[in-house]
């Protein structure tokens, strides 16, 4: 099939028919394409876009208020192709795609992604996340910082001059409890069961019980004492393993005590119009607390009076060591960012003032965070999973071999050689097979290894919440941190003393002070100035 090549003329007619513009294109720009078989035979057929038929000469394509026409004229060069492609161009580009019937459209290829989840510990994990969200929501709803000083004092029934009286303190202590963080729940029954039956404990305990049964009554009137000795050894091994697990749990439970030690033991408050020092656990809402340099905050408080430039350190909560200037008025809508509240666990590093207690104990921000951090974790670590799978594999192999031994005894030895092995001897042999597969020292070895690591880290002032933390840290190759004042002390100390051209470190300078020399006299003056121009006070708690 051959068609004469044409020079298409691009004619643009506006709707009013006022102007026409023609452009020449080469013959290669226009090709005919058979949309359907035989559609190219009729050159007089005009097809509109979307009609599902072939395109012929002079198709007219409406395009947004413009009419675009392709006028095919004769050309001396001829094209001979079995299939040719016609590209129709408009002023702004190619023509819109043809409208395809709905029945002829290709359906999308949808694939389903299936994810299998283990629902064993999802309930506990959901409860834990729910409690954390509730704690964070409760913190975000605190509004003590947005109230004026008078509104805070009115809500707490406190006075800036008189403070609380003894009756108010007693009532509030009875209602809200002491100012201390409650210990996390400790299900001792569940823990003891885990100590005894965890790991290979259940297998050892079952073997010990079976050995006792093999001794009496299956052992007859004169059972061999070696069977009883084996049972005692198995019980002792199980007891030692359980004791190590209990000791491991006890050593990690001391983290809560270390967190509680971060709070002060005594505070200065105004009660009955007088300044008195009371234990921090006796603080109640509405107490007026005197803030001073170096003091640790025992509760969440709202600042109501400033004495100098009050500054406090929140690094224990935020990780930022930069001192924050105190304020009486609200500086931020966020309770955690505003500067007119001081929180439990933070410390005063400059100035002083007066603050009223708004939250105590677990209701403080420090208490909420400590409660969330000390909540028991669900799930197992990588090392615990590997040990668990190892226990399952060993137990399965031991059980299979014990079953084979019992089958051989029942099917062959018992009928043909009844005196070769009694029931008591069978039980002892089966127990021996099972125990031979058990690495009794594995749990103890793992616990001891992690404990040694934890003790080494404790010597470096790093407290591990649990022994599994040592496993996680052992997987770290590089640890980068930039927390001056959080991981480091951030204490400004004298490292050098220079007088009269003499320069020395503080240790050597102490030796020169006792000498009756000009340098010694100068060093005494430096020591005197440092002692007088100093706002530090002695705190027996810290």
Coordinates of N, CA and C in Angstrom, one line a residue, residues 21 212 348 414 462:
X21 N -3.1 31.1 9.9 CA -1.6 31.0 9.8 C -1.2 29.7 9.4
X212 N 14.4 -38.8 91.0 CA 13.8 -39.2 92.3 C 12.8 -40.3 92.2
X348 N 20.1 24.8 90.9 CA 20.3 26.2 90.8 C 21.8 26.5 90.7
X414 N 12.8 -55.0 76.4 CA 11.9 -55.5 77.4 C 11.3 -56.9 77.1
X462 N 29.5 4.8 84.5 CA 28.4 4.5 83.6 C 27.5 3.5 84.2

